[in-house]
């Protein structure tokens, strides 16, 4: 239940501003500004102001920040979202769920968190060196410092990385590796309420895929789909396709 003071503050906010107000002082993305303008909302960027309905931020929010929300105020993040958004947090959650539900969660390749799982990860390397692993910085993005390897050489074993068995027989689109993204708006966690956007996105590599070998482990435009790698370096099919129902 809402306290009379909080309910009153929410009604006052709603009465004072007949159209929605969005505080965009904490976001750098033009797409957010353009969307808010197109919707006809009022944009505010007054430091420390609480006179807004939507607060859009590019960083995570704390539990304390969320508890200070008035009625009719919304944030674009939930506290704790980094546990899903960061590779290390997601790896930890998936491995935990795999132990509890081995059949249901057999949907991702074997994953190690380094350096915590270093002993078991080292045991995966055989004399034949026929297993391929993909190693990523736990806080990395845009394909930076991603490594495909069959040896321990070149891996900073005591830094925070996520390592996985590389899928050597991926689904292909006209011979190219790709990934499919869908967009979901989560408006409530408990009970869980989500809205699936009607459009999705496909990213496509710019070099046709060939089975992994010692000779092509460094062929980034064949193995990695990140924009930061494929757009400036590659050529070939479009990297973005709109999907419609």
PDB file of C-alpha atoms in Angstrom:
ATOM      1  CA  UNK A   1       0.000   0.000   0.000  1.00  0.00           C
ATOM      2  CA  UNK A   2       1.135   3.543  -0.692  1.00  0.00           C
ATOM      3  CA  UNK A   3       1.549   5.973   2.133  1.00  0.00           C
ATOM      4  CA  UNK A   4      -0.635   9.156   1.962  1.00  0.00           C
ATOM      5  CA  UNK A   5       2.482  11.293   1.556  1.00  0.00           C
ATOM      6  CA  UNK A   6       3.842   9.286  -1.401  1.00  0.00           C
ATOM      7  CA  UNK A   7       0.435   9.067  -3.063  1.00  0.00           C
ATOM      8  CA  UNK A   8      -0.006  12.819  -2.665  1.00  0.00           C
ATOM      9  CA  UNK A   9       3.410  13.486  -4.170  1.00  0.00           C
ATOM     10  CA  UNK A  10       2.536  11.329  -7.165  1.00  0.00           C
ATOM     11  CA  UNK A  11      -0.769  13.134  -7.766  1.00  0.00           C
ATOM     12  CA  UNK A  12       0.981  16.486  -7.459  1.00  0.00           C
ATOM     13  CA  UNK A  13       3.576  15.426 -10.018  1.00  0.00           C
ATOM     14  CA  UNK A  14       0.872  14.228 -12.390  1.00  0.00           C
ATOM     15  CA  UNK A  15      -1.172  17.416 -11.955  1.00  0.00           C
ATOM     16  CA  UNK A  16       1.756  19.755 -12.453  1.00  0.00           C
ATOM     17  CA  UNK A  17       2.832  18.159 -15.725  1.00  0.00           C
ATOM     18  CA  UNK A  18       0.017  17.103 -18.036  1.00  0.00           C
ATOM     19  CA  UNK A  19       2.399  15.334 -20.389  1.00  0.00           C
ATOM     20  CA  UNK A  20       5.096  12.901 -19.364  1.00  0.00           C
ATOM     21  CA  UNK A  21       8.479  14.294 -18.389  1.00  0.00           C
ATOM     22  CA  UNK A  22      11.652  12.349 -19.089  1.00  0.00           C
ATOM     23  CA  UNK A  23      14.958  13.099 -17.379  1.00  0.00           C
ATOM     24  CA  UNK A  24      17.660  12.259 -19.938  1.00  0.00           C
ATOM     25  CA  UNK A  25      20.588  13.827 -18.128  1.00  0.00           C
ATOM     26  CA  UNK A  26      22.173  10.406 -17.550  1.00  0.00           C
ATOM     27  CA  UNK A  27      22.046   9.050 -21.104  1.00  0.00           C
ATOM     28  CA  UNK A  28      24.290   9.848 -24.051  1.00  0.00           C
ATOM     29  CA  UNK A  29      22.315   8.016 -26.735  1.00  0.00           C
ATOM     30  CA  UNK A  30      20.643  10.086 -29.453  1.00  0.00           C
ATOM     31  CA  UNK A  31      18.105   7.313 -30.054  1.00  0.00           C
ATOM     32  CA  UNK A  32      16.631   7.860 -26.580  1.00  0.00           C
ATOM     33  CA  UNK A  33      16.372  11.624 -27.096  1.00  0.00           C
ATOM     34  CA  UNK A  34      14.840  11.169 -30.559  1.00  0.00           C
ATOM     35  CA  UNK A  35      12.262   8.668 -29.305  1.00  0.00           C
ATOM     36  CA  UNK A  36      11.188  10.851 -26.379  1.00  0.00           C
ATOM     37  CA  UNK A  37      10.844  13.836 -28.729  1.00  0.00           C
ATOM     38  CA  UNK A  38       8.799  11.787 -31.199  1.00  0.00           C
ATOM     39  CA  UNK A  39       6.465  10.697 -28.400  1.00  0.00           C
ATOM     40  CA  UNK A  40       5.854  14.317 -27.473  1.00  0.00           C
ATOM     41  CA  UNK A  41       7.209  13.969 -23.950  1.00  0.00           C
ATOM     42  CA  UNK A  42       8.906  16.849 -22.213  1.00  0.00           C
ATOM     43  CA  UNK A  43      12.663  16.487 -21.756  1.00  0.00           C
ATOM     44  CA  UNK A  44      14.275  17.705 -18.570  1.00  0.00           C
ATOM     45  CA  UNK A  45      17.876  17.560 -17.471  1.00  0.00           C
ATOM     46  CA  UNK A  46      17.929  19.379 -14.153  1.00  0.00           C
ATOM     47  CA  UNK A  47      20.535  17.871 -11.781  1.00  0.00           C
ATOM     48  CA  UNK A  48      19.093  16.323  -8.617  1.00  0.00           C
ATOM     49  CA  UNK A  49      15.538  17.142  -9.733  1.00  0.00           C
ATOM     50  CA  UNK A  50      12.749  14.697  -8.895  1.00  0.00           C
ATOM     51  CA  UNK A  51      10.152  16.272 -11.180  1.00  0.00           C
ATOM     52  CA  UNK A  52      10.039  13.566 -13.816  1.00  0.00           C
ATOM     53  CA  UNK A  53       8.052  10.485 -14.778  1.00  0.00           C
ATOM     54  CA  UNK A  54      10.784   8.597 -16.655  1.00  0.00           C
ATOM     55  CA  UNK A  55      14.463   8.574 -15.685  1.00  0.00           C
ATOM     56  CA  UNK A  56      16.690   7.008 -18.323  1.00  0.00           C
ATOM     57  CA  UNK A  57      20.234   6.119 -17.342  1.00  0.00           C
ATOM     58  CA  UNK A  58      23.069   4.325 -19.124  1.00  0.00           C
ATOM     59  CA  UNK A  59      24.361   2.761 -15.903  1.00  0.00           C
ATOM     60  CA  UNK A  60      22.938   0.440 -13.270  1.00  0.00           C
ATOM     61  CA  UNK A  61      20.764   1.714 -10.424  1.00  0.00           C
ATOM     62  CA  UNK A  62      20.960   0.847  -6.745  1.00  0.00           C
ATOM     63  CA  UNK A  63      18.243  -0.649  -4.590  1.00  0.00           C
ATOM     64  CA  UNK A  64      18.184   2.565  -2.575  1.00  0.00           C
ATOM     65  CA  UNK A  65      17.551   4.611  -5.718  1.00  0.00           C
ATOM     66  CA  UNK A  66      14.644   2.400  -6.723  1.00  0.00           C
ATOM     67  CA  UNK A  67      12.988   2.583  -3.301  1.00  0.00           C
ATOM     68  CA  UNK A  68      12.866   6.385  -3.544  1.00  0.00           C
ATOM     69  CA  UNK A  69      10.580   6.262  -6.588  1.00  0.00           C
ATOM     70  CA  UNK A  70       7.258   8.067  -6.261  1.00  0.00           C
ATOM     71  CA  UNK A  71       4.049   6.804  -7.825  1.00  0.00           C
ATOM     72  CA  UNK A  72       4.030   7.518 -11.578  1.00  0.00           C
ATOM     73  CA  UNK A  73       7.837   7.404 -11.709  1.00  0.00           C
ATOM     74  CA  UNK A  74       9.789   4.731 -13.573  1.00  0.00           C
ATOM     75  CA  UNK A  75      13.442   3.835 -14.157  1.00  0.00           C
ATOM     76  CA  UNK A  76      14.759   1.985 -17.207  1.00  0.00           C
ATOM     77  CA  UNK A  77      16.796  -0.448 -15.064  1.00  0.00           C
ATOM     78  CA  UNK A  78      16.072  -2.866 -12.258  1.00  0.00           C
ATOM     79  CA  UNK A  79      18.511  -3.158  -9.346  1.00  0.00           C
ATOM     80  CA  UNK A  80      20.775  -6.155  -9.900  1.00  0.00           C
ATOM     81  CA  UNK A  81      20.544  -6.119 -13.699  1.00  0.00           C
ATOM     82  CA  UNK A  82      24.327  -6.362 -13.994  1.00  0.00           C
ATOM     83  CA  UNK A  83      24.068  -9.972 -12.838  1.00  0.00           C
ATOM     84  CA  UNK A  84      22.398 -10.666 -16.176  1.00  0.00           C
ATOM     85  CA  UNK A  85      24.082  -8.061 -18.354  1.00  0.00           C
ATOM     86  CA  UNK A  86      27.677  -8.901 -17.437  1.00  0.00           C
ATOM     87  CA  UNK A  87      29.182 -12.123 -18.780  1.00  0.00           C
ATOM     88  CA  UNK A  88      30.507 -13.214 -15.388  1.00  0.00           C
ATOM     89  CA  UNK A  89      27.157 -12.840 -13.648  1.00  0.00           C
ATOM     90  CA  UNK A  90      25.293 -14.655 -16.403  1.00  0.00           C
ATOM     91  CA  UNK A  91      27.847 -17.487 -16.442  1.00  0.00           C
ATOM     92  CA  UNK A  92      27.521 -17.940 -12.688  1.00  0.00           C
ATOM     93  CA  UNK A  93      23.721 -18.024 -12.869  1.00  0.00           C
ATOM     94  CA  UNK A  94      23.624 -20.460 -15.804  1.00  0.00           C
ATOM     95  CA  UNK A  95      26.106 -22.857 -14.205  1.00  0.00           C
ATOM     96  CA  UNK A  96      24.134 -22.773 -10.964  1.00  0.00           C
ATOM     97  CA  UNK A  97      20.877 -23.529 -12.775  1.00  0.00           C
ATOM     98  CA  UNK A  98      22.573 -26.322 -14.754  1.00  0.00           C
ATOM     99  CA  UNK A  99      23.461 -28.076 -11.507  1.00  0.00           C
ATOM    100  CA  UNK A 100      19.867 -27.819 -10.276  1.00  0.00           C
ATOM    101  CA  UNK A 101      18.142 -28.615 -13.591  1.00  0.00           C
ATOM    102  CA  UNK A 102      20.629 -30.505 -15.799  1.00  0.00           C
ATOM    103  CA  UNK A 103      18.122 -31.451 -18.509  1.00  0.00           C
ATOM    104  CA  UNK A 104      16.341 -28.108 -18.798  1.00  0.00           C
ATOM    105  CA  UNK A 105      19.530 -26.025 -18.825  1.00  0.00           C
ATOM    106  CA  UNK A 106      21.585 -28.051 -21.252  1.00  0.00           C
ATOM    107  CA  UNK A 107      21.229 -25.146 -23.666  1.00  0.00           C
ATOM    108  CA  UNK A 108      24.668 -23.532 -23.539  1.00  0.00           C
ATOM    109  CA  UNK A 109      28.249 -24.763 -24.018  1.00  0.00           C
ATOM    110  CA  UNK A 110      30.500 -25.711 -21.123  1.00  0.00           C
ATOM    111  CA  UNK A 111      31.517 -22.497 -19.369  1.00  0.00           C
ATOM    112  CA  UNK A 112      34.343 -21.613 -16.983  1.00  0.00           C
ATOM    113  CA  UNK A 113      34.827 -18.475 -14.912  1.00  0.00           C
ATOM    114  CA  UNK A 114      38.491 -17.563 -14.706  1.00  0.00           C
ATOM    115  CA  UNK A 115      40.447 -17.594 -12.500  1.00  0.00           C
ATOM    116  CA  UNK A 116      37.939 -19.331 -10.177  1.00  0.00           C
ATOM    117  CA  UNK A 117      37.590 -22.403 -12.454  1.00  0.00           C
ATOM    118  CA  UNK A 118      41.190 -22.394 -13.630  1.00  0.00           C
ATOM    119  CA  UNK A 119      42.070 -25.924 -12.432  1.00  0.00           C
ATOM    120  CA  UNK A 120      39.169 -27.553 -14.258  1.00  0.00           C
ATOM    121  CA  UNK A 121      39.730 -25.371 -17.323  1.00  0.00           C
ATOM    122  CA  UNK A 122      43.368 -26.455 -17.587  1.00  0.00           C
ATOM    123  CA  UNK A 123      42.254 -30.094 -17.485  1.00  0.00           C
ATOM    124  CA  UNK A 124      40.287 -29.582 -20.732  1.00  0.00           C
ATOM    125  CA  UNK A 125      43.409 -29.160 -22.839  1.00  0.00           C
ATOM    126  CA  UNK A 126      44.664 -32.395 -24.377  1.00  0.00           C
ATOM    127  CA  UNK A 127      47.889 -33.305 -26.104  1.00  0.00           C
ATOM    128  CA  UNK A 128      46.062 -33.450 -29.447  1.00  0.00           C
ATOM    129  CA  UNK A 129      44.896 -29.835 -29.017  1.00  0.00           C
ATOM    130  CA  UNK A 130      41.701 -30.551 -30.926  1.00  0.00           C
ATOM    131  CA  UNK A 131      39.319 -28.686 -28.608  1.00  0.00           C
ATOM    132  CA  UNK A 132      38.604 -25.062 -29.405  1.00  0.00           C
ATOM    133  CA  UNK A 133      37.688 -22.528 -26.724  1.00  0.00           C
ATOM    134  CA  UNK A 134      36.470 -18.954 -26.946  1.00  0.00           C
ATOM    135  CA  UNK A 135      37.728 -16.663 -24.188  1.00  0.00           C
ATOM    136  CA  UNK A 136      36.190 -13.254 -23.434  1.00  0.00           C
ATOM    137  CA  UNK A 137      36.871 -10.537 -20.833  1.00  0.00           C
ATOM    138  CA  UNK A 138      34.089 -10.721 -18.245  1.00  0.00           C
ATOM    139  CA  UNK A 139      33.336  -6.986 -18.618  1.00  0.00           C
ATOM    140  CA  UNK A 140      34.195  -6.675 -22.291  1.00  0.00           C
ATOM    141  CA  UNK A 141      32.027  -5.475 -25.165  1.00  0.00           C
ATOM    142  CA  UNK A 142      32.126  -4.899 -28.939  1.00  0.00           C
ATOM    143  CA  UNK A 143      34.336  -7.939 -29.510  1.00  0.00           C
ATOM    144  CA  UNK A 144      37.387  -6.457 -27.797  1.00  0.00           C
ATOM    145  CA  UNK A 145      40.084  -8.917 -26.655  1.00  0.00           C
ATOM    146  CA  UNK A 146      38.097 -12.033 -27.617  1.00  0.00           C
ATOM    147  CA  UNK A 147      40.346 -15.012 -28.282  1.00  0.00           C
ATOM    148  CA  UNK A 148      39.819 -18.371 -29.971  1.00  0.00           C
ATOM    149  CA  UNK A 149      42.423 -20.844 -28.836  1.00  0.00           C
ATOM    150  CA  UNK A 150      43.414 -24.490 -28.493  1.00  0.00           C
ATOM    151  CA  UNK A 151      46.187 -23.803 -26.007  1.00  0.00           C
ATOM    152  CA  UNK A 152      46.631 -21.861 -22.785  1.00  0.00           C
ATOM    153  CA  UNK A 153      49.077 -19.539 -24.481  1.00  0.00           C
ATOM    154  CA  UNK A 154      47.911 -15.942 -24.728  1.00  0.00           C
ATOM    155  CA  UNK A 155      45.329 -16.259 -21.933  1.00  0.00           C
ATOM    156  CA  UNK A 156      45.860 -14.059 -18.875  1.00  0.00           C
ATOM    157  CA  UNK A 157      44.914 -16.885 -16.511  1.00  0.00           C
ATOM    158  CA  UNK A 158      44.716 -14.758 -13.376  1.00  0.00           C
ATOM    159  CA  UNK A 159      42.474 -12.050 -14.833  1.00  0.00           C
ATOM    160  CA  UNK A 160      38.687 -12.120 -15.038  1.00  0.00           C
ATOM    161  CA  UNK A 161      37.667 -13.995 -18.172  1.00  0.00           C
ATOM    162  CA  UNK A 162      34.826 -16.219 -19.293  1.00  0.00           C
ATOM    163  CA  UNK A 163      35.834 -19.286 -21.307  1.00  0.00           C
ATOM    164  CA  UNK A 164      33.511 -21.591 -23.262  1.00  0.00           C
ATOM    165  CA  UNK A 165      33.778 -24.541 -25.599  1.00  0.00           C
ATOM    166  CA  UNK A 166      33.474 -23.113 -29.086  1.00  0.00           C
ATOM    167  CA  UNK A 167      30.531 -24.460 -31.078  1.00  0.00           C
ATOM    168  CA  UNK A 168      32.208 -25.887 -34.174  1.00  0.00           C
ATOM    169  CA  UNK A 169      28.973 -26.714 -36.011  1.00  0.00           C
ATOM    170  CA  UNK A 170      26.849 -23.567 -35.688  1.00  0.00           C
ATOM    171  CA  UNK A 171      23.661 -22.780 -37.582  1.00  0.00           C
ATOM    172  CA  UNK A 172      24.531 -20.843 -40.740  1.00  0.00           C
ATOM    173  CA  UNK A 173      22.699 -18.310 -42.889  1.00  0.00           C
ATOM    174  CA  UNK A 174      23.762 -18.797 -46.519  1.00  0.00           C
ATOM    175  CA  UNK A 175      27.074 -20.085 -45.196  1.00  0.00           C
ATOM    176  CA  UNK A 176      27.662 -17.250 -42.699  1.00  0.00           C
ATOM    177  CA  UNK A 177      27.558 -17.336 -38.913  1.00  0.00           C
ATOM    178  CA  UNK A 178      24.809 -15.176 -37.455  1.00  0.00           C
ATOM    179  CA  UNK A 179      22.962 -14.389 -34.279  1.00  0.00           C
ATOM    180  CA  UNK A 180      19.328 -13.548 -33.695  1.00  0.00           C
ATOM    181  CA  UNK A 181      18.217 -10.931 -31.203  1.00  0.00           C
ATOM    182  CA  UNK A 182      14.754 -10.301 -29.870  1.00  0.00           C
ATOM    183  CA  UNK A 183      13.778  -7.368 -27.692  1.00  0.00           C
ATOM    184  CA  UNK A 184      11.746  -7.778 -24.527  1.00  0.00           C
ATOM    185  CA  UNK A 185      10.380  -5.095 -22.213  1.00  0.00           C
ATOM    186  CA  UNK A 186      10.200  -6.301 -18.606  1.00  0.00           C
ATOM    187  CA  UNK A 187       7.693  -4.183 -16.680  1.00  0.00           C
ATOM    188  CA  UNK A 188       7.473  -6.359 -13.575  1.00  0.00           C
ATOM    189  CA  UNK A 189       9.671  -9.041 -12.020  1.00  0.00           C
ATOM    190  CA  UNK A 190       7.228 -10.507  -9.498  1.00  0.00           C
ATOM    191  CA  UNK A 191       4.887 -11.464 -10.992  1.00  0.00           C
ATOM    192  CA  UNK A 192       6.958 -11.650 -14.163  1.00  0.00           C
ATOM    193  CA  UNK A 193       5.455  -9.509 -16.925  1.00  0.00           C
ATOM    194  CA  UNK A 194       7.183  -9.120 -20.303  1.00  0.00           C
ATOM    195  CA  UNK A 195       6.310  -7.688 -23.694  1.00  0.00           C
ATOM    196  CA  UNK A 196       7.965  -9.039 -26.844  1.00  0.00           C
ATOM    197  CA  UNK A 197       8.686  -6.456 -29.545  1.00  0.00           C
ATOM    198  CA  UNK A 198       7.352  -7.434 -32.968  1.00  0.00           C
ATOM    199  CA  UNK A 199      10.690  -6.868 -34.699  1.00  0.00           C
ATOM    200  CA  UNK A 200      14.054  -8.493 -34.108  1.00  0.00           C
ATOM    201  CA  UNK A 201      17.539  -8.202 -35.514  1.00  0.00           C
ATOM    202  CA  UNK A 202      20.016 -10.519 -37.183  1.00  0.00           C
ATOM    203  CA  UNK A 203      23.754  -9.837 -37.225  1.00  0.00           C
ATOM    204  CA  UNK A 204      25.788 -11.680 -39.845  1.00  0.00           C
ATOM    205  CA  UNK A 205      29.511 -12.351 -40.145  1.00  0.00           C
ATOM    206  CA  UNK A 206      31.228 -10.936 -43.219  1.00  0.00           C
ATOM    207  CA  UNK A 207      33.357 -13.982 -44.090  1.00  0.00           C
ATOM    208  CA  UNK A 208      31.853 -17.394 -44.866  1.00  0.00           C
ATOM    209  CA  UNK A 209      32.258 -19.953 -42.107  1.00  0.00           C
ATOM    210  CA  UNK A 210      34.699 -22.862 -42.332  1.00  0.00           C
ATOM    211  CA  UNK A 211      35.286 -25.543 -39.677  1.00  0.00           C
ATOM    212  CA  UNK A 212      37.735 -24.394 -37.014  1.00  0.00           C
ATOM    213  CA  UNK A 213      41.361 -25.293 -37.521  1.00  0.00           C
ATOM    214  CA  UNK A 214      44.720 -24.060 -36.338  1.00  0.00           C
ATOM    215  CA  UNK A 215      44.891 -21.933 -39.500  1.00  0.00           C
ATOM    216  CA  UNK A 216      41.692 -19.901 -39.048  1.00  0.00           C
ATOM    217  CA  UNK A 217      41.384 -19.276 -35.312  1.00  0.00           C
ATOM    218  CA  UNK A 218      42.363 -15.638 -35.865  1.00  0.00           C
ATOM    219  CA  UNK A 219      39.815 -15.066 -38.647  1.00  0.00           C
ATOM    220  CA  UNK A 220      37.667 -12.754 -36.565  1.00  0.00           C
ATOM    221  CA  UNK A 221      35.232 -11.773 -39.323  1.00  0.00           C
ATOM    222  CA  UNK A 222      34.400 -15.455 -39.815  1.00  0.00           C
ATOM    223  CA  UNK A 223      33.928 -16.348 -36.137  1.00  0.00           C
ATOM    224  CA  UNK A 224      32.741 -13.139 -34.427  1.00  0.00           C
ATOM    225  CA  UNK A 225      29.587 -11.209 -35.245  1.00  0.00           C
ATOM    226  CA  UNK A 226      30.310  -8.018 -33.313  1.00  0.00           C
ATOM    227  CA  UNK A 227      29.760  -4.749 -35.199  1.00  0.00           C
ATOM    228  CA  UNK A 228      33.070  -3.335 -34.002  1.00  0.00           C
ATOM    229  CA  UNK A 229      34.885  -6.160 -35.796  1.00  0.00           C
ATOM    230  CA  UNK A 230      32.857  -6.932 -38.903  1.00  0.00           C
ATOM    231  CA  UNK A 231      31.877  -3.461 -40.118  1.00  0.00           C
ATOM    232  CA  UNK A 232      35.310  -1.807 -40.311  1.00  0.00           C
ATOM    233  CA  UNK A 233      37.225  -4.884 -41.443  1.00  0.00           C
ATOM    234  CA  UNK A 234      34.916  -7.038 -43.520  1.00  0.00           C
ATOM    235  CA  UNK A 235      32.928  -6.990 -46.698  1.00  0.00           C
ATOM    236  CA  UNK A 236      30.060  -9.130 -47.828  1.00  0.00           C
ATOM    237  CA  UNK A 237      26.399  -9.445 -46.905  1.00  0.00           C
ATOM    238  CA  UNK A 238      24.594  -6.781 -44.838  1.00  0.00           C
ATOM    239  CA  UNK A 239      25.200  -7.114 -41.123  1.00  0.00           C
ATOM    240  CA  UNK A 240      21.726  -6.047 -40.038  1.00  0.00           C
ATOM    241  CA  UNK A 241      18.394  -7.408 -41.198  1.00  0.00           C
ATOM    242  CA  UNK A 242      14.973  -6.482 -39.911  1.00  0.00           C
ATOM    243  CA  UNK A 243      12.751  -9.405 -39.079  1.00  0.00           C
ATOM    244  CA  UNK A 244       8.998  -9.021 -39.295  1.00  0.00           C
ATOM    245  CA  UNK A 245       6.200 -11.357 -38.321  1.00  0.00           C
TER     246      UNK A 245
END
